Coordinates of C-alpha atoms and ligand atoms in Angstrom, one line a residue:
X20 CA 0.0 0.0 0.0
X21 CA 1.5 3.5 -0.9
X22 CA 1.7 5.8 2.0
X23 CA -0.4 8.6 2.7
X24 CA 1.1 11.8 2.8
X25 CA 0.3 14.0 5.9
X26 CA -1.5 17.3 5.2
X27 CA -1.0 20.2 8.3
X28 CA -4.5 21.7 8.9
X29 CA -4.1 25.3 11.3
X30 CA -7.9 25.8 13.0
X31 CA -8.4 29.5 13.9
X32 CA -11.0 29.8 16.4
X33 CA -12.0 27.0 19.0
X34 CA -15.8 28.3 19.8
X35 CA -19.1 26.9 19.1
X36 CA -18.2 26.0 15.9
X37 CA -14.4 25.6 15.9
X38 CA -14.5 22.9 19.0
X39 CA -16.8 20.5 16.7
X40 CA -14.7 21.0 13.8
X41 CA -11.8 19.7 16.3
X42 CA -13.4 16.4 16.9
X43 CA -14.3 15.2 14.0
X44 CA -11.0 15.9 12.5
X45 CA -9.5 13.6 15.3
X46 CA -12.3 11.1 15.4
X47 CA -12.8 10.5 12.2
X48 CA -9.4 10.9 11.2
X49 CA -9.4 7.3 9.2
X50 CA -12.6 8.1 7.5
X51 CA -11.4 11.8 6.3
X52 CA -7.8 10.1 5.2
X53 CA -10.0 7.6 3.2
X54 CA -11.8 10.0 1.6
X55 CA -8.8 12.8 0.6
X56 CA -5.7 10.8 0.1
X57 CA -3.9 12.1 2.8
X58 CA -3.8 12.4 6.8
X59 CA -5.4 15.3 8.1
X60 CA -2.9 16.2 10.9
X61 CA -4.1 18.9 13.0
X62 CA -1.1 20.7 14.0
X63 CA -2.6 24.0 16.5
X64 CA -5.9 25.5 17.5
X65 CA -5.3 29.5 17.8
X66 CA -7.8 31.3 20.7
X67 CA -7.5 33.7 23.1
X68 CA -7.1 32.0 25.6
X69 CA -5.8 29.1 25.6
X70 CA -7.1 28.2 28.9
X71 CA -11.0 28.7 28.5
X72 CA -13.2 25.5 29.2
X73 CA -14.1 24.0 26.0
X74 CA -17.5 22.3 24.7
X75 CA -15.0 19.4 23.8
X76 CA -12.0 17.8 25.4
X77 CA -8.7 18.6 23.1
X78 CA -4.9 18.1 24.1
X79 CA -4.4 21.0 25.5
X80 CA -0.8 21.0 23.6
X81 CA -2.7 21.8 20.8
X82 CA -3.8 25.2 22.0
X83 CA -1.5 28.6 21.1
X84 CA -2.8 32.0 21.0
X85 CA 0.2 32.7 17.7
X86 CA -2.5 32.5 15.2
X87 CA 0.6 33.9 12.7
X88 CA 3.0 31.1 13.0
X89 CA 0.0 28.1 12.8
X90 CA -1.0 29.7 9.9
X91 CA 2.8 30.1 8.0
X92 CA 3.3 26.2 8.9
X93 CA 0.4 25.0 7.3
X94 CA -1.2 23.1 3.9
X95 CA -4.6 23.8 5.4
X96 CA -6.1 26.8 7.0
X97 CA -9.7 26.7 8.8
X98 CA -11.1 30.1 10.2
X99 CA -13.8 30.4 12.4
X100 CA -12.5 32.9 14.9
X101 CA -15.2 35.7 13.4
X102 CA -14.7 39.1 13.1
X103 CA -13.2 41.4 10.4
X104 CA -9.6 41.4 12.3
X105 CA -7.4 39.7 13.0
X106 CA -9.1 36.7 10.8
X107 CA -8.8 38.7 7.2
X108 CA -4.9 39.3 8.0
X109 CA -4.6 35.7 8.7
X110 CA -6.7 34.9 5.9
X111 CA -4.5 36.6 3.5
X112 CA -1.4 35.4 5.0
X113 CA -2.2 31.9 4.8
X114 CA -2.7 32.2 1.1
X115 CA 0.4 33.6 0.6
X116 CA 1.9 30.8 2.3
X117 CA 0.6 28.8 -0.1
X118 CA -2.7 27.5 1.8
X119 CA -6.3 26.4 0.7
X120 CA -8.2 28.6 3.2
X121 CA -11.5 27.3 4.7
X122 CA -13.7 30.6 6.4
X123 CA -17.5 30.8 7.5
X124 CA -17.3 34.4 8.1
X125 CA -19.9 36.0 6.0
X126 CA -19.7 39.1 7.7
X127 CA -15.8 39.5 6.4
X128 CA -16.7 38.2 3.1
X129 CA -19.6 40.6 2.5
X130 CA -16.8 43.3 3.6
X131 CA -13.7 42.3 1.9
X132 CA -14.7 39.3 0.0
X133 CA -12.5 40.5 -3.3
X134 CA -9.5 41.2 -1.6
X135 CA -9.9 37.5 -0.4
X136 CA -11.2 36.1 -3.5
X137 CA -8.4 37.6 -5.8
X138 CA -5.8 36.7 -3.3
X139 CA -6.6 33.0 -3.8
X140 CA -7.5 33.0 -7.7
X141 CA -3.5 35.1 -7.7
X142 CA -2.3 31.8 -5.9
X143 CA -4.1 29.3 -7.5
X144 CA -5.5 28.0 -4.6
X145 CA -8.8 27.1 -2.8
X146 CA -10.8 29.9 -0.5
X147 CA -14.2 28.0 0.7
X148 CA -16.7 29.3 2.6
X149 CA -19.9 26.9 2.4
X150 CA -20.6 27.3 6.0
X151 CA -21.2 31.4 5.7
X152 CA -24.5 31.0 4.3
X153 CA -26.9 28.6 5.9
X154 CA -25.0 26.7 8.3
X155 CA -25.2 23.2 7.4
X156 CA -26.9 23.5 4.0
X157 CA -25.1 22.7 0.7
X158 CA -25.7 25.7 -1.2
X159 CA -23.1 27.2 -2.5
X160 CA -21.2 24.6 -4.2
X161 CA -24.4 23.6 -5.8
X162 CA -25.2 27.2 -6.9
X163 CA -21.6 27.3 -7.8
X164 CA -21.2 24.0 -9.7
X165 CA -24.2 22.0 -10.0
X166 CA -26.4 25.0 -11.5
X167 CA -22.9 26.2 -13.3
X168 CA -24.4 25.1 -17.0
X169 CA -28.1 26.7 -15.9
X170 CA -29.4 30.4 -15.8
X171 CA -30.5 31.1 -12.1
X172 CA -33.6 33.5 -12.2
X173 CA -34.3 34.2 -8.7
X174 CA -33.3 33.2 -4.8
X175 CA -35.6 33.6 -2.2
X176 CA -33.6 32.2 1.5
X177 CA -34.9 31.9 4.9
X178 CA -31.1 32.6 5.7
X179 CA -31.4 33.7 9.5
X180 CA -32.7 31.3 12.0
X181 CA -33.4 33.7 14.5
X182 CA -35.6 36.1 12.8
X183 CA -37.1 32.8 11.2
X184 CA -37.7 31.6 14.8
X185 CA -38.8 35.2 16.3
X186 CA -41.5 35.3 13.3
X187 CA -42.6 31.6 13.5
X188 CA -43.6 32.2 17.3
X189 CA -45.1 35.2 16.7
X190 CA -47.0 33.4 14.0
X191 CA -47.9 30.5 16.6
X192 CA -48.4 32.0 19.5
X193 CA -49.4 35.9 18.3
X194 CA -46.8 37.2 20.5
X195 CA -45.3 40.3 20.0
X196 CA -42.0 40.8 18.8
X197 CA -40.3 42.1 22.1
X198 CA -42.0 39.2 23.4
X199 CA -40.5 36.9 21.0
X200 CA -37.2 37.9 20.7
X201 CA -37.5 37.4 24.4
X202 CA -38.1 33.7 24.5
X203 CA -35.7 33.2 21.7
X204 CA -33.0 34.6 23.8
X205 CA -33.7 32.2 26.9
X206 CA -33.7 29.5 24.3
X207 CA -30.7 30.8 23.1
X208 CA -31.5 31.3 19.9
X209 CA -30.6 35.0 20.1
X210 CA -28.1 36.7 21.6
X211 CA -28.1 39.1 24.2
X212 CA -27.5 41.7 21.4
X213 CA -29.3 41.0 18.9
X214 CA -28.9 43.4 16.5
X215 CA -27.2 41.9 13.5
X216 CA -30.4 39.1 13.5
X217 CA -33.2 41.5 13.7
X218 CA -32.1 44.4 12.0
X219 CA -31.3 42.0 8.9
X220 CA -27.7 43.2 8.6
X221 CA -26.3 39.0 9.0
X222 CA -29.0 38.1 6.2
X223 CA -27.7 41.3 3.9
X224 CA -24.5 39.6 4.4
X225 CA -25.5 36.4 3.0
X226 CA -27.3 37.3 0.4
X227 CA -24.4 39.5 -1.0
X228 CA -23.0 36.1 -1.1
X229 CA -25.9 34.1 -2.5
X230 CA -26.5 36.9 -5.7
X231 CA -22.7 36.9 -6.4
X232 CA -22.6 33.6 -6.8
X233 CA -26.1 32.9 -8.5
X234 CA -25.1 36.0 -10.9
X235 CA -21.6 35.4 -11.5
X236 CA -21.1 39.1 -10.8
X237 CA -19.3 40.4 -7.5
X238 CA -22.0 42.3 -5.2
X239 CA -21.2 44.1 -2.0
X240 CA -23.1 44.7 1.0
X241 CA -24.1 48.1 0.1
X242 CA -25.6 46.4 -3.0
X243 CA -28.0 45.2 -0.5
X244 CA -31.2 46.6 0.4
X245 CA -31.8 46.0 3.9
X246 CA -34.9 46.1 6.3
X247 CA -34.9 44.2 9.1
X248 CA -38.4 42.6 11.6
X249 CA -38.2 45.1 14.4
X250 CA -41.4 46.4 13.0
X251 CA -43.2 43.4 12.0
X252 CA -46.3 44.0 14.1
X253 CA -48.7 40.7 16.0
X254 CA -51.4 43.1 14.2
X255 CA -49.5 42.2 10.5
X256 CA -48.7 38.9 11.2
X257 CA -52.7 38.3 12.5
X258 CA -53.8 40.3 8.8
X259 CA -51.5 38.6 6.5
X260 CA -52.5 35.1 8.3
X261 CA -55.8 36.2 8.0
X262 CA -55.2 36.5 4.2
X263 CA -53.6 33.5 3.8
X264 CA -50.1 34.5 4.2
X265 CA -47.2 34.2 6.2
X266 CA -44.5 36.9 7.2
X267 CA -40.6 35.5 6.5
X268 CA -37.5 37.4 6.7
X269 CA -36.5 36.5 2.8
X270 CA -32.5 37.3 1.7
X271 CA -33.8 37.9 -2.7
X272 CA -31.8 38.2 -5.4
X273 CA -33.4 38.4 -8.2
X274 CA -32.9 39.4 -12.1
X275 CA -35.4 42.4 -13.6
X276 CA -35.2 43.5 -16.8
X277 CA -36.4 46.5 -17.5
X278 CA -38.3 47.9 -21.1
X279 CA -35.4 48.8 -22.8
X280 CA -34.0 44.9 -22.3
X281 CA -31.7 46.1 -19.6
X282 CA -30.7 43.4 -17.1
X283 CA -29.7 44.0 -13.3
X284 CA -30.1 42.1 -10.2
X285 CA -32.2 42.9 -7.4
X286 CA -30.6 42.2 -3.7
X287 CA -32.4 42.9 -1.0
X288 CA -33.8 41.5 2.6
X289 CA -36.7 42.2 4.0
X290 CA -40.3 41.0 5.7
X291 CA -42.1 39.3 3.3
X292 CA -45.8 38.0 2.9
X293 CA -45.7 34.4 1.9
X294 CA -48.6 32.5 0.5
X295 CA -49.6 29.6 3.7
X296 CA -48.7 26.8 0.7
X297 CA -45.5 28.6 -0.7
X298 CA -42.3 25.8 0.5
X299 CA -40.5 28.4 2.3
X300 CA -43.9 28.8 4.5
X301 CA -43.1 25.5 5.6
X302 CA -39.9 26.5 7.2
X303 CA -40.2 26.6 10.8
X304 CA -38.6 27.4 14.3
X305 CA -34.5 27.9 13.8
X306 CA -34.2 26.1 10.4
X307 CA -32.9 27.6 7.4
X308 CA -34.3 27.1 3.7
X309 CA -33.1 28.5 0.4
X310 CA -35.6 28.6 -2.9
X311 CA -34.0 28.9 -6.1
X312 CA -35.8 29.2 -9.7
X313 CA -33.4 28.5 -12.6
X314 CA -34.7 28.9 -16.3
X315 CA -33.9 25.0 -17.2
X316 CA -33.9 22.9 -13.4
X317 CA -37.4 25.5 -12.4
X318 CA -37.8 25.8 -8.8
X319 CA -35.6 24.0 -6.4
X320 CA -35.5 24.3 -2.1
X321 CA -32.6 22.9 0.2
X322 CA -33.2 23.2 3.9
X323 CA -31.7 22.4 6.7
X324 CA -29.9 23.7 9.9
X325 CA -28.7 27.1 9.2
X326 CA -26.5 27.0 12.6
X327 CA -25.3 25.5 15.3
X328 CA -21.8 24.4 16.0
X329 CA -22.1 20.8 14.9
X330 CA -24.2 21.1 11.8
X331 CA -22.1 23.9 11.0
X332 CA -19.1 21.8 11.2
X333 CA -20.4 19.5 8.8
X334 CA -20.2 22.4 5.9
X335 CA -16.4 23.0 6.8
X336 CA -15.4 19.7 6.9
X337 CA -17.2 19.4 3.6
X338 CA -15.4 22.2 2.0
X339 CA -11.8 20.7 4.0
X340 CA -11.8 17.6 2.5
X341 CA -12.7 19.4 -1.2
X342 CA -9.3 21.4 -0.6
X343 CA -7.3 18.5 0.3
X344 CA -8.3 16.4 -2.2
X345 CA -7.7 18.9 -4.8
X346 CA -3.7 19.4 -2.9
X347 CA -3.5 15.6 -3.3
X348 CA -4.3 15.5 -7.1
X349 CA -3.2 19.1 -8.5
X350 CA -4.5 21.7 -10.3
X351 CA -5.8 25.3 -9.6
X352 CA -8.3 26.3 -6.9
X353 CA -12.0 26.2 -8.0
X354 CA -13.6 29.7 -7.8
X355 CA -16.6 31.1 -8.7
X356 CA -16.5 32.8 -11.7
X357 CA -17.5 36.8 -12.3
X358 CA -18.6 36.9 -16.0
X359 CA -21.7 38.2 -15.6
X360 CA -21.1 42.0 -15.2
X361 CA -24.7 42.6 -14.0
X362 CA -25.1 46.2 -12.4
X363 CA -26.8 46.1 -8.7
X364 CA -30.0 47.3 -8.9
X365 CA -31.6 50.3 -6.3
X366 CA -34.4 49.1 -4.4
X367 CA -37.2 52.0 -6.3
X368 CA -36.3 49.3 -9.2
X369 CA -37.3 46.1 -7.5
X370 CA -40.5 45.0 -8.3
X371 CA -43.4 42.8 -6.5
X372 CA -46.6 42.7 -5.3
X373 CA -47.6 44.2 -2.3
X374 CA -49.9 43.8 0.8
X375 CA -51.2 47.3 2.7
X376 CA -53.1 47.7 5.7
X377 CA -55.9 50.9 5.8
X378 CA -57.8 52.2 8.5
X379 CA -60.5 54.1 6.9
X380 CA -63.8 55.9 7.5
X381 CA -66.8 54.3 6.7
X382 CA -68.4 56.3 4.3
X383 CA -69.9 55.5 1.0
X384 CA -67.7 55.9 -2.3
X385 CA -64.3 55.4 0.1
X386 CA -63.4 51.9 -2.0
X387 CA -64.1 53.8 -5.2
X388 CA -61.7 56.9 -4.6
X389 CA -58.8 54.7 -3.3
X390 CA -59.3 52.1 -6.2
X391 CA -58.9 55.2 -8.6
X392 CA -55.6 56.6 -6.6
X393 CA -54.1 52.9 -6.9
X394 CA -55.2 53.1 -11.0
X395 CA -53.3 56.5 -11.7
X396 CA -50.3 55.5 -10.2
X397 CA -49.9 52.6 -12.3
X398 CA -50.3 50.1 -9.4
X399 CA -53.5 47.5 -10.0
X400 CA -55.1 45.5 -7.1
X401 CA -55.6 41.7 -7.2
X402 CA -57.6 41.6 -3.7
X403 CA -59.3 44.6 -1.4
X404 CA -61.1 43.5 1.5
X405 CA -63.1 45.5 3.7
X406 CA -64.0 44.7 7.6
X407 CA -65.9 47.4 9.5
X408 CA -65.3 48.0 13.4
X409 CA -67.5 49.8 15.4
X410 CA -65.7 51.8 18.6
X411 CA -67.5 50.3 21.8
X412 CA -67.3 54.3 23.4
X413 CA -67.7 56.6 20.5
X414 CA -69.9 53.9 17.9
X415 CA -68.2 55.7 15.3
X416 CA -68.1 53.2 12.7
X417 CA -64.3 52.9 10.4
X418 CA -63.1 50.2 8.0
X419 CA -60.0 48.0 7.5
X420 CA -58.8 47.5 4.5
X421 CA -56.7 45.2 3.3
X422 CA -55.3 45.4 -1.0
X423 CA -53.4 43.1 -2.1
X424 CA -51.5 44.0 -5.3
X425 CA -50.7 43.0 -8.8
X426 CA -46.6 42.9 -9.2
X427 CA -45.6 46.9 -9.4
X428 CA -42.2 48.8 -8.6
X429 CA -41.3 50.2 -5.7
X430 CA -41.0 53.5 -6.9
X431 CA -45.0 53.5 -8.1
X432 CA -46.1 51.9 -4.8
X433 CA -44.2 54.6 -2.9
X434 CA -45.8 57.4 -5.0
X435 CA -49.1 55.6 -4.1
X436 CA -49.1 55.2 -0.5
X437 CA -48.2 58.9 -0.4
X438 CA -51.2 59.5 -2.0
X439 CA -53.4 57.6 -0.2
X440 CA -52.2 58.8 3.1
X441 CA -52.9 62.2 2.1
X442 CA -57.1 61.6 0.9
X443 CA -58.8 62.7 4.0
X444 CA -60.8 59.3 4.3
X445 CA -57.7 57.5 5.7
X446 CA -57.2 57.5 9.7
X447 CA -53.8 55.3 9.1
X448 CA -51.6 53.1 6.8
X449 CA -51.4 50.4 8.8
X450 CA -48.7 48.5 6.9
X451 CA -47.1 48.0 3.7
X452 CA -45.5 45.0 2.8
X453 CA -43.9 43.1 0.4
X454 CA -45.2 40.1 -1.1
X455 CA -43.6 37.1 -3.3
X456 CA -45.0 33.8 -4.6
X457 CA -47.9 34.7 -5.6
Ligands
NAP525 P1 -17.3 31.7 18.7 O1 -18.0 30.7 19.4 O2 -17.4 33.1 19.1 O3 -15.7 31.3 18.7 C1 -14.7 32.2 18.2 C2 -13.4 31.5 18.5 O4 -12.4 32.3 17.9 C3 -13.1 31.4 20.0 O5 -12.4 30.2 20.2 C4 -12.1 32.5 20.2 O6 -11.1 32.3 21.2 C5 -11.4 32.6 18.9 N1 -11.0 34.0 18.6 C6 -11.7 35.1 18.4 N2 -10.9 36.2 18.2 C7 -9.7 35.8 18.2 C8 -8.4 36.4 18.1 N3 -8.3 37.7 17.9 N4 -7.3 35.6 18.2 C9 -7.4 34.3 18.4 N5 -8.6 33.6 18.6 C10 -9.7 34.4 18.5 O7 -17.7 31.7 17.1 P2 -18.5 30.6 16.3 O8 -19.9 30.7 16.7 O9 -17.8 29.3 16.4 O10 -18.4 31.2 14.8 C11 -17.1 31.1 14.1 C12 -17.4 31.6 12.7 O11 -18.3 30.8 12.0 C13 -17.9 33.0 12.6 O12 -17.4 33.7 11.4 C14 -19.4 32.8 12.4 O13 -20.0 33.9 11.7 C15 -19.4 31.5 11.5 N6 -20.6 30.7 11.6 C16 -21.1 30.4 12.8 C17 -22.2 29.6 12.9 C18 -22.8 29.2 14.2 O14 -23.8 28.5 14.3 N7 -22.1 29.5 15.4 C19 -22.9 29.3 11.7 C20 -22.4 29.7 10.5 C21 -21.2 30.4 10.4 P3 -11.4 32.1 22.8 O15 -12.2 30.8 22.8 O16 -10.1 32.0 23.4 O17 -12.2 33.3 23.1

């Protein structure tokens, strides 16, 4: 039997993620030999501490807090310390050095992802990063590769598990948000600060990540639209169930084109009404889900466990053994390729349908006057119901109205709801949002 050559993997970062990444590299050490070509030696684990309690037991001689030297003594990089710095020096250095680098660090990617990118394609060599977008889910390699001969049309991901789990119990239960966010933090699905979750800014991330790769064009975060759930409302997730929707946090990239034949892509993240029967309404709790509609394979979903250290773990070791198969047989680094010179598209440009909430009076020829303001804007309705509520003090009678849209832009429906807000039959907007699947 020829003998296996011995390939020296450096692990950055030894937290939820980085501890499970540990073990199975040293329990299934045969396994992962079988399957590359080569022993997977794991030489150091850089922290910060080198004596913090860990979720697993490691030798202890493992541990060093010289992230620098692992890294220049090493055939395999893994990153999961986080953070913008120190990880995208390290990063960079290790590619240098002549490493295949593994990351799940979206939020460095979405911030310096080119840099990173060209620094690898310069070397020839492998920069992976399945587990930055939806945790355990393979997503990118089959956007990347499996879709590679296929045009992809649209992505629609349930990409953050909190916000996915903060709507779903408010859903459920008809909690508020604060209430929500509340029990997902003793569950310890949130954390303490929760901003990056709720304020959608860890979705924009990913789905920077998700259009470049659908698009073969680079985009940024500032490409990214961004709108978080802090004002998702129990009264909007009671009137869109009501309807016969559901409210997800959805990561979209999409490609318009507009009269003239001109193509862009569409990124943005933001609440959005589901039809009750659409797949991703099915997504509950923490779990993560990605939609994709591509012109020749039509609509395809993969879901899973979008974190977690374990099932995170599973998407590095994935991308791991890639990289050291491709250092046992040869040949350049696969990278996504950037042909597709799309231009990011502003958010007025993005079109869908939309759901909005009125509180009006109840007086005769209401429907008829907001019907017509809809019609000169350009924007037609699919649905308008009315309920009427009578104040138990006052008996002063007013209507709700709920309109459901055709598909308009965002620039017609703003012009709209400025309209409507200023006919002196409306009390209140009582929400606009966006709605996709229909
Ligand atoms: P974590 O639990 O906070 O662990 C971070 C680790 O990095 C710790 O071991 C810490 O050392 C080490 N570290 C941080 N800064 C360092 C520095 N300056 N020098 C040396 N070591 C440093 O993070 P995580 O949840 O495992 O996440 C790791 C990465 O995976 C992040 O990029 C995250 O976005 C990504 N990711 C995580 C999940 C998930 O479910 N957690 C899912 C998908 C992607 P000490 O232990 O000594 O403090």
């Amino acid at each position: 039997m020829t003998e296996l050559r011995t390939l020296k993997v450096a692990l950055l970062g030894c937290g939820n993620v980085g501890a499970q990444v540990a073990r199975i590299l040293i329990e299934d050490a045969d396994a992962l030999a079988a399957r590359t070509g080569a022993h997977l030696q794991l030489n150091g684990i850089a922290v910060r501490n080198v004596n913090s309690k860990r979720d697993v037991e490691l030798p202890q001689e493992l541990f060093t807090t010289d992230a620098e030297t692992l890294v220049k003594d090493a055939d395999l990089v893994i990153e999961l310390m986080g953070g913008i710095e120190p990880a995208r020096t390290l990063i960079l250095s290790a590619l240098r050095n002549g490493a295949c680098v593994v990351t799940g660090n979206k939020a460095l990617l979405a911030q310096d992802g080119p840099t990173l990118y060209e620094e690898a394609d310069k070397a020839g060599l492998q920069l992976s990063y399945e587990a930055a977008v939806a945790g355990a889910i393979p997503i990118l390699r089959p956007i990347r590769d499996s879709l590679a001969g296929d045009r992809i049309t649209r992505v629609l991901g349930i990409v953050n598990g909190t916000t996915n789990f903060i709507l779903d119990q408010m859903d459920s239960t008809g909690a508020q948000f604060a209430d929500a966010l509340a029990e997902a933090q003793r569950l310890g699905y949130a954390e303490a600060d929760p901003t990056a979750d709720v304020e959608g800014h860890d979705a924009a991330a990913k789905a920077a990540i998700l259009a470049s790769l659908s698009f073969h064009t680079r985009f940024a975060l500032e490409n990214v639209h961004c709108e978080g759930i802090t004002s998702v409302s129990a009264a909007d997730i009671a009137a869109a169930k009501d309807a016969g929707f559901v409210i997800k946090l959805l990561a979209i990239a999409e490609k318009l084109t507009d009269a003239d034949g001109g193509e862009g892509v569409s990124v943005r993240v933001h609440p959005t009404l589901l039809p009750r029967e659409h797949p991703l309404a099915a997504v509950r709790g923490a779990f993560n889900a990605v939609f994709i509609e591509a012109e020749n394979a039509g609509e395809l979903m993969f879901y899973g466990q979008g974190a977690g250290g374990t099932p995170t773990a599973s998407a590095v070791l994935g991308d791991l053994v890639s990289a050291a198969r491709r250092l046992v047989l040869g040949g350049p680094g696969r990278t996504e390729t950037t042909t597709g010179h799309v231009p990011a598209l502003p958010i007025d440009s993005a079109v869908t349908s939309y759901y909005i909430g009125l509180d009006v009076a109840d007086q005769p020829g209401v429907l008829a006057r907001i019907a017509q303001l809809f019609a000169e804007h350009g924007v037609s309705i699919e649905i308008m119901r009315q309920t009427i509520h009578t104040d138990a003090a006052s008996k002063v009678e007013s209507a709700e109205l709920r309109i459901v849209t055709h598909r308009a832009s965002e620039a017609a429906l703003a012009a709209t709801v400025e309209a409507v807000k200023g006919l002196d039959v409306i009390n209140s907007v009582t929400s606009v949002l966006r709605v996709e699947g229909v």
